[in-house]
PDB file of C-alpha atoms in Angstrom:
ATOM      1  CA  MET A   1      80.760  76.272  74.378  1.00 48.00           C
ATOM      2  CA  ASN A   2      83.464  76.066  71.680  1.00 40.00           C
ATOM      3  CA  SER A   3      87.197  76.625  72.207  1.00 33.00           C
ATOM      4  CA  VAL A   4      87.042  80.171  70.821  1.00 30.00           C
ATOM      5  CA  GLN A   5      84.429  81.300  73.461  1.00 33.00           C
ATOM      6  CA  ALA A   6      86.383  79.571  76.278  1.00 31.00           C
ATOM      7  CA  PHE A   7      89.564  81.305  75.070  1.00 28.00           C
ATOM      8  CA  PHE A   8      87.731  84.732  75.264  1.00 29.00           C
ATOM      9  CA  GLN A   9      86.204  83.987  78.603  1.00 34.00           C
ATOM     10  CA  ILE A  10      89.745  83.137  80.084  1.00 30.00           C
ATOM     11  CA  LEU A  11      91.271  86.121  78.405  1.00 28.00           C
ATOM     12  CA  ILE A  12      88.478  88.387  79.944  1.00 30.00           C
ATOM     13  CA  ALA A  13      89.088  86.842  83.414  1.00 32.00           C
ATOM     14  CA  ILE A  14      92.812  87.408  83.313  1.00 30.00           C
ATOM     15  CA  SER A  15      92.276  91.016  82.270  1.00 32.00           C
ATOM     16  CA  ILE A  16      89.880  91.615  85.105  1.00 34.00           C
ATOM     17  CA  VAL A  17      92.381  90.162  87.659  1.00 36.00           C
ATOM     18  CA  GLY A  18      95.331  91.908  85.977  1.00 36.00           C
ATOM     19  CA  ALA A  19      93.559  95.176  86.010  1.00 37.00           C
ATOM     20  CA  SER A  20      92.625  95.012  89.809  1.00 36.00           C
ATOM     21  CA  TYR A  21      96.157  94.004  90.621  1.00 36.00           C
ATOM     22  CA  ALA A  22      97.771  96.790  88.481  1.00 36.00           C
ATOM     23  CA  ASP A  23      96.433  99.481  90.891  1.00 63.00           C
ATOM     24  CA  SER A  24      97.598  97.781  94.095  1.00 81.00           C
ATOM     25  CA  VAL A  25     100.500  99.924  95.517  1.00 90.00           C
ATOM     26  CA  HIS A  26     103.254  99.414  97.966  1.00 91.00           C
ATOM     27  CA  TYR A  27     103.238 101.907 100.958  1.00 94.00           C
ATOM     28  CA  VAL A  28     104.972 102.592 104.123  1.00 95.00           C
ATOM     29  CA  ASP A  29     102.950 101.997 107.237  1.00 96.00           C
ATOM     30  CA  CYS A  30     103.467 104.790 109.802  1.00 96.00           C
ATOM     31  CA  GLY A  31     101.635 103.201 112.708  1.00 96.00           C
ATOM     32  CA  SER A  32      98.357 101.621 111.619  1.00 96.00           C
ATOM     33  CA  THR A  33      96.583  99.802 114.301  1.00 96.00           C
ATOM     34  CA  ALA A  34      94.056  98.323 111.877  1.00 97.00           C
ATOM     35  CA  ASN A  35      95.244  95.418 109.581  1.00 97.00           C
ATOM     36  CA  VAL A  36      95.618  97.270 106.362  1.00 97.00           C
ATOM     37  CA  THR A  37      95.242  94.682 103.603  1.00 96.00           C
ATOM     38  CA  GLU A  38      95.624  96.807 100.457  1.00 96.00           C
ATOM     39  CA  LEU A  39      96.100 100.306  98.966  1.00 96.00           C
ATOM     40  CA  ARG A  40      94.833 101.170  95.566  1.00 96.00           C
ATOM     41  CA  VAL A  41      95.660 104.270  93.581  1.00 96.00           C
ATOM     42  CA  THR A  42      94.204 105.169  90.186  1.00 93.00           C
ATOM     43  CA  GLY A  43      96.889 104.606  87.536  1.00 92.00           C
ATOM     44  CA  CYS A  44      99.709 103.680  89.829  1.00 94.00           C
ATOM     45  CA  SER A  45     101.057 100.117  90.351  1.00 90.00           C
ATOM     46  CA  GLN A  46     104.260 101.029  92.084  1.00 91.00           C
ATOM     47  CA  PRO A  47     105.785 104.164  93.777  1.00 93.00           C
ATOM     48  CA  PRO A  48     106.580 106.821  93.138  1.00 95.00           C
ATOM     49  CA  CYS A  49     102.964 107.329  91.899  1.00 96.00           C
ATOM     50  CA  VAL A  50     102.981 110.188  89.261  1.00 95.00           C
ATOM     51  CA  PHE A  51     100.095 112.634  89.628  1.00 94.00           C
ATOM     52  CA  ILE A  52      99.449 114.833  86.699  1.00 95.00           C
ATOM     53  CA  LYS A  53      98.238 118.333  87.404  1.00 95.00           C
ATOM     54  CA  GLY A  54      94.567 118.904  86.636  1.00 95.00           C
ATOM     55  CA  LYS A  55      93.669 115.211  86.998  1.00 95.00           C
ATOM     56  CA  ARG A  56      91.777 113.229  89.696  1.00 95.00           C
ATOM     57  CA  TYR A  57      93.177 110.225  91.536  1.00 95.00           C
ATOM     58  CA  GLU A  58      90.961 107.785  93.536  1.00 95.00           C
ATOM     59  CA  ILE A  59      92.557 106.350  96.699  1.00 94.00           C
ATOM     60  CA  GLU A  60      91.181 103.165  98.271  1.00 96.00           C
ATOM     61  CA  ILE A  61      92.339 101.644 101.453  1.00 96.00           C
ATOM     62  CA  ASP A  62      91.133  98.193 102.657  1.00 97.00           C
ATOM     63  CA  ALA A  63      91.498  97.452 106.400  1.00 97.00           C
ATOM     64  CA  ILE A  64      90.165  95.309 109.134  1.00 97.00           C
ATOM     65  CA  SER A  65      89.373  97.391 112.287  1.00 97.00           C
ATOM     66  CA  ASN A  66      90.897  96.597 115.664  1.00 96.00           C
ATOM     67  CA  CYS A  67      88.646  98.905 117.618  1.00 96.00           C
ATOM     68  CA  THR A  68      85.141 100.317 117.863  1.00 96.00           C
ATOM     69  CA  SER A  69      84.531 103.689 116.861  1.00 97.00           C
ATOM     70  CA  THR A  70      81.633 105.938 116.015  1.00 97.00           C
ATOM     71  CA  LYS A  71      83.758 108.465 113.905  1.00 97.00           C
ATOM     72  CA  LEU A  72      86.871 108.091 111.855  1.00 97.00           C
ATOM     73  CA  PRO A  73      88.473 111.455 111.419  1.00 97.00           C
ATOM     74  CA  TYR A  74      90.982 111.639 108.609  1.00 96.00           C
ATOM     75  CA  LYS A  75      93.623 113.857 107.085  1.00 97.00           C
ATOM     76  CA  VAL A  76      95.554 113.458 103.990  1.00 95.00           C
ATOM     77  CA  THR A  77      98.632 115.623 103.808  1.00 95.00           C
ATOM     78  CA  ALA A  78     101.597 116.214 101.379  1.00 92.00           C
ATOM     79  CA  LYS A  79     105.000 117.454 102.509  1.00 89.00           C
ATOM     80  CA  VAL A  80     106.142 120.605 100.747  1.00 85.00           C
ATOM     81  CA  LYS A  81     109.624 121.099 101.601  1.00 83.00           C
ATOM     82  CA  PHE A  82     109.323 120.167 105.408  1.00 84.00           C
ATOM     83  CA  PHE A  83     105.859 121.436 105.978  1.00 89.00           C
ATOM     84  CA  PRO A  84     102.784 119.207 105.777  1.00 90.00           C
ATOM     85  CA  ILE A  85      99.919 120.762 103.705  1.00 91.00           C
ATOM     86  CA  THR A  86      96.448 119.291 104.242  1.00 94.00           C
ATOM     87  CA  ILE A  87      94.894 117.967 100.931  1.00 91.00           C
ATOM     88  CA  LEU A  88      91.809 116.313 102.322  1.00 93.00           C
ATOM     89  CA  LYS A  89      90.146 116.243 105.755  1.00 96.00           C
ATOM     90  CA  GLY A  90      86.849 114.895 107.104  1.00 97.00           C
ATOM     91  CA  ASN A  91      85.166 111.944 108.599  1.00 97.00           C
ATOM     92  CA  ALA A  92      85.992 108.680 106.935  1.00 96.00           C
ATOM     93  CA  CYS A  93      82.626 107.342 107.696  1.00 96.00           C
ATOM     94  CA  ASP A  94      81.149 109.608 105.073  1.00 97.00           C
ATOM     95  CA  VAL A  95      83.443 108.140 102.393  1.00 96.00           C
ATOM     96  CA  LEU A  96      83.563 104.354 103.206  1.00 96.00           C
ATOM     97  CA  SER A  97      82.703 102.379 100.123  1.00 96.00           C
ATOM     98  CA  LYS A  98      82.591  99.079 102.179  1.00 97.00           C
ATOM     99  CA  GLY A  99      81.409  98.920 105.817  1.00 96.00           C
ATOM    100  CA  ARG A 100      79.866 101.689 107.898  1.00 95.00           C
ATOM    101  CA  CYS A 101      80.103 103.348 111.108  1.00 96.00           C
ATOM    102  CA  PRO A 102      80.248 102.679 113.965  1.00 96.00           C
ATOM    103  CA  VAL A 103      83.036 100.414 113.049  1.00 97.00           C
ATOM    104  CA  THR A 104      83.566  97.427 115.328  1.00 97.00           C
ATOM    105  CA  VAL A 105      86.498  94.914 116.150  1.00 97.00           C
ATOM    106  CA  GLY A 106      86.990  92.688 113.074  1.00 97.00           C
ATOM    107  CA  GLN A 107      84.980  94.607 110.707  1.00 97.00           C
ATOM    108  CA  GLU A 108      86.281  95.020 107.156  1.00 97.00           C
ATOM    109  CA  PHE A 109      86.039  98.461 105.677  1.00 96.00           C
ATOM    110  CA  THR A 110      87.188 100.412 102.635  1.00 97.00           C
ATOM    111  CA  TYR A 111      88.129 104.130 102.894  1.00 96.00           C
ATOM    112  CA  LYS A 112      87.607 105.617  99.414  1.00 96.00           C
ATOM    113  CA  ASN A 113      88.447 109.223  98.408  1.00 95.00           C
ATOM    114  CA  VAL A 114      89.418 111.454  95.406  1.00 94.00           C
ATOM    115  CA  ILE A 115      92.508 113.699  95.302  1.00 92.00           C
ATOM    116  CA  ASN A 116      92.055 116.522  92.788  1.00 93.00           C
ATOM    117  CA  VAL A 117      95.532 117.604  91.699  1.00 93.00           C
ATOM    118  CA  SER A 118      95.389 121.403  91.079  1.00 91.00           C
ATOM    119  CA  THR A 119      97.098 122.760  88.108  1.00 92.00           C
ATOM    120  CA  SER A 120      98.472 125.591  90.431  1.00 90.00           C
ATOM    121  CA  TYR A 121     100.522 123.014  92.357  1.00 86.00           C
ATOM    122  CA  PRO A 122     104.218 123.169  91.764  1.00 87.00           C
ATOM    123  CA  SER A 123     106.070 120.189  90.004  1.00 91.00           C
ATOM    124  CA  PHE A 124     107.840 118.309  92.896  1.00 91.00           C
ATOM    125  CA  HIS A 125     108.394 114.986  94.671  1.00 94.00           C
ATOM    126  CA  THR A 126     106.552 114.438  97.881  1.00 94.00           C
ATOM    127  CA  LYS A 127     105.327 112.071 100.459  1.00 94.00           C
ATOM    128  CA  VAL A 128     101.517 111.841 100.967  1.00 94.00           C
ATOM    129  CA  THR A 129     100.293 110.623 104.277  1.00 96.00           C
ATOM    130  CA  ALA A 130      96.787 109.368 104.981  1.00 95.00           C
ATOM    131  CA  LEU A 131      95.848 109.265 108.597  1.00 97.00           C
ATOM    132  CA  VAL A 132      92.596 107.842 109.910  1.00 97.00           C
ATOM    133  CA  GLN A 133      91.908 108.015 113.622  1.00 97.00           C
ATOM    134  CA  ASN A 134      89.376 106.547 116.044  1.00 97.00           C
ATOM    135  CA  ASP A 135      87.077 108.385 118.658  1.00 96.00           C
ATOM    136  CA  ASN A 136      90.158 108.518 121.097  1.00 95.00           C
ATOM    137  CA  LYS A 137      92.445 110.208 118.411  1.00 95.00           C
ATOM    138  CA  GLU A 138      94.448 106.934 118.081  1.00 96.00           C
ATOM    139  CA  SER A 139      95.753 105.933 114.700  1.00 96.00           C
ATOM    140  CA  VAL A 140      93.626 103.386 112.882  1.00 97.00           C
ATOM    141  CA  ILE A 141      95.317 103.777 109.440  1.00 97.00           C
ATOM    142  CA  CYS A 142      98.541 105.704 108.906  1.00 97.00           C
ATOM    143  CA  LEU A 143     100.140 105.124 105.434  1.00 96.00           C
ATOM    144  CA  ILE A 144     102.816 107.105 103.420  1.00 96.00           C
ATOM    145  CA  LEU A 145     102.871 107.079  99.780  1.00 95.00           C
ATOM    146  CA  ASP A 146     105.733 108.367  97.524  1.00 95.00           C
ATOM    147  CA  VAL A 147     104.214 110.794  94.928  1.00 95.00           C
ATOM    148  CA  ILE A 148     105.548 112.952  92.027  1.00 95.00           C
ATOM    149  CA  ILE A 149     103.269 115.754  90.947  1.00 94.00           C
ATOM    150  CA  ARG A 150     104.037 117.183  87.407  1.00 93.00           C
ATOM    151  CA  SER A 151     102.498 118.582  84.367  1.00 91.00           C
ATOM    152  CA  SER A 152     101.644 116.199  81.722  1.00 81.00           C
ATOM    153  CA  PHE A 153     104.307 117.547  79.395  1.00 64.00           C
ATOM    154  CA  SER A 154     107.099 118.185  81.874  1.00 55.00           C
ATOM    155  CA  LYS A 155     109.859 116.029  82.931  1.00 54.00           C
ATOM    156  CA  LEU A 156     110.744 116.044  86.598  1.00 47.00           C
ATOM    157  CA  ARG A 157     114.125 117.354  87.113  1.00 47.00           C
ATOM    158  CA  PRO A 158     116.523 115.122  89.312  1.00 46.00           C
ATOM    159  CA  PHE A 159     116.913 117.697  92.135  1.00 43.00           C
ATOM    160  CA  TYR A 160     113.144 117.643  93.002  1.00 43.00           C
ATOM    161  CA  HIS A 161     113.639 114.636  95.250  1.00 45.00           C
ATOM    162  CA  LEU A 162     115.420 116.924  97.556  1.00 44.00           C
ATOM    163  CA  LEU A 163     112.435 119.106  98.395  1.00 44.00           C
TER     164      LEU A 163
END
């Protein structure tokens, strides 16, 4: 292997590592009992994440279970003013990209889902909460992410953070 080939292999490796890191996002934990190791959101490396109306955003949460559960009911909500609006709801067992149900203590799993941002949504600043529970309705994962929803051509006015 010559030095040019070695240089390109290193460059590709750095690009791959950088791309996977770029989507890792800081979040607020609101009572997870599982060990949440990472949250990834398409196109977002730091909050607030900007979601453009009409686009799709992939959400992935890596965690290590602290319980055994046959089902993992989940709900993803966004606060509009002071009211939570359900965006997604179901059984996380159906959307695991790593692991499977029943989950057991110490098992690594990845919850993966897609949020479709409707063009009918208003432009606003919100908190999106992802809650995954076990069979006993105890919190397994609870994360809050700061999000701005806007049109691709609009600028969010400063007062929206008060909503």
